[in-house]
XYZ file of C-alpha atoms in Angstrom:
134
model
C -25.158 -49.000 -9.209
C -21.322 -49.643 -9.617
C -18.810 -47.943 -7.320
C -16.462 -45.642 -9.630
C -13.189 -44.419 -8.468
C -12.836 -41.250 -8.609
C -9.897 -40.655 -7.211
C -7.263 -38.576 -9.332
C -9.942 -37.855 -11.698
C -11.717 -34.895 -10.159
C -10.289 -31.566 -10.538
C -7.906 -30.167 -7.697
C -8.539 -26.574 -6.284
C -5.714 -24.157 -7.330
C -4.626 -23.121 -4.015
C -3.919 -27.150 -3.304
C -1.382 -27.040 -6.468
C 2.280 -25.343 -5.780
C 3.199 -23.128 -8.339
C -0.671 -22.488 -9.922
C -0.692 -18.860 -9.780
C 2.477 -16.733 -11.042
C 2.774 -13.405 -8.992
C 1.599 -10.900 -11.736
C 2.474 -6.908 -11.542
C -1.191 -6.523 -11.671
C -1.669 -8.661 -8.379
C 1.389 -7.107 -6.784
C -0.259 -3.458 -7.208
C -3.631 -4.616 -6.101
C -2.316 -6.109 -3.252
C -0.085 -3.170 -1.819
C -3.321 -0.592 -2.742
C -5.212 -2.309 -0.275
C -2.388 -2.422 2.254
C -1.781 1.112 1.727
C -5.386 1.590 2.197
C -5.038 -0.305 5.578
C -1.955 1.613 6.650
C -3.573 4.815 6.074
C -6.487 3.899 8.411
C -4.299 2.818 10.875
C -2.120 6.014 10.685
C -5.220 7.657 11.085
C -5.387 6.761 14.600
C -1.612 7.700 15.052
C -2.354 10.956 13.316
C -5.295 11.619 15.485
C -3.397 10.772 19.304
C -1.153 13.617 18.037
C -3.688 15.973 17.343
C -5.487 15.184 21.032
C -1.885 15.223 22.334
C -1.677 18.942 20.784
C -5.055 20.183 22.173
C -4.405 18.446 25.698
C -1.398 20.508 27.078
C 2.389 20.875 26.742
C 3.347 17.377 28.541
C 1.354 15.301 26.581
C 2.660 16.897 23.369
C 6.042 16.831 24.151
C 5.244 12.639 25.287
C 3.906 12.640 21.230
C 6.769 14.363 20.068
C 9.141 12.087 21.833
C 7.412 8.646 20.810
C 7.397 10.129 16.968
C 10.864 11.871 17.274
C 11.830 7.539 18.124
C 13.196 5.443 15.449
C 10.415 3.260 15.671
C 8.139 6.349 15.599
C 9.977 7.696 12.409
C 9.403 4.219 10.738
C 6.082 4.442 11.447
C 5.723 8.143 9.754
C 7.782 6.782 6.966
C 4.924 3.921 6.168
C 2.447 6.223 6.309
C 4.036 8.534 4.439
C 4.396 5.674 1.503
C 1.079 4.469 2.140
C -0.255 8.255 1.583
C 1.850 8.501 -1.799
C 1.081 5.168 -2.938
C -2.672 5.306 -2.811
C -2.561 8.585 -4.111
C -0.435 7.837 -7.562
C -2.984 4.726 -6.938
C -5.807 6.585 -7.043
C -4.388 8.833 -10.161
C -4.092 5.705 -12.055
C -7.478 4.231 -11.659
C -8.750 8.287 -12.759
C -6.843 7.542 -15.707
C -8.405 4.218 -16.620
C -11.466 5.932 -16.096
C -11.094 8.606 -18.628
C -10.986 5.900 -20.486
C -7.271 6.905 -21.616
C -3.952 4.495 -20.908
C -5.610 1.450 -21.657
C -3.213 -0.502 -23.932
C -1.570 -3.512 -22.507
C 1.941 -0.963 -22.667
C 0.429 1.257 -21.190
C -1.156 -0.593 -18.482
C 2.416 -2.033 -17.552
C 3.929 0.989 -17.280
C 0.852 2.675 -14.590
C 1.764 -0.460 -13.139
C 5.562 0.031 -12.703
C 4.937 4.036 -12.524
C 2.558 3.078 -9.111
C 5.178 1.435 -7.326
C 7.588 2.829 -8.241
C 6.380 6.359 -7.872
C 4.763 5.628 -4.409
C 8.545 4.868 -3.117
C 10.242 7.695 -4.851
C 8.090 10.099 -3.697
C 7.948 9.153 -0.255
C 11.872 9.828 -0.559
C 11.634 13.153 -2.219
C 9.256 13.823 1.107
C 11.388 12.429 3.795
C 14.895 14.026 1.918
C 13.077 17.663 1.955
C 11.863 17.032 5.332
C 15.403 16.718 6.807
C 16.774 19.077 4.498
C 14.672 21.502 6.511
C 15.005 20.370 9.887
């Protein structure tokens, strides 16, 4: 049995190699539907220490109210807010697909774009009418 060298002939793993994968749209809105999914379980617990807050008594709602009413608090609301909107137009997309309707590769770009795009611009729209009536 000889020894062979195998050394530089086997192939390398791709996420050894800089550069093998370009960031596609596609990747870019899978990624940010699963951390919108994330964010919205995680706001779920914010959404519910309000809601205990609420049925507790007046101090404990006004401590809520205060910690939301913070910037950090409003940041917060504002993620969730996108997260909500962006799983939602998310969600609408994937219907789509499964119609089967949209399905050309034009199309698919433009769900793409229309996702992330949409999920920020609505989240806007929200947050603009939400001071507007404040």
């Amino acid at each position: 049995m000889t020894d062979v060298d195998l050394k530089g002939k086997r192939p390398i793993s791709p996420h050894v190699q800089h550069g093998a994968y370009k960031l596609t749209l596609s990747m870019v809105t899978s990624i940010s539907h699963r951390m919108s999914g994330v964010a919205l379980y995680v706001g779920l617990f914010f959404l519910a220490y309000w809601l205990i807050a609420l049925a507790i008594g007046p101090e404990a709602f006004e401590t809520a109210q205060t910690l939301w009413g913070s910037i950090l608090g409003r940041l917060v609301l504002f993620v969730f807010t996108w997260a909500l909107m962006h799983h939602m137009i998310g969600g609408i997309r994937h219907f789509i697909w499964d119609i089967p309707a949209m399905m050309e590769k034009p199309q698919i770009e433009f769900l793409y774009r229309a996702t992330l795009i949409g999920g920020f611009v609505s989240t806007l729209i929200i947050w603009v009418i939400g001071y507007a009536v404040m």
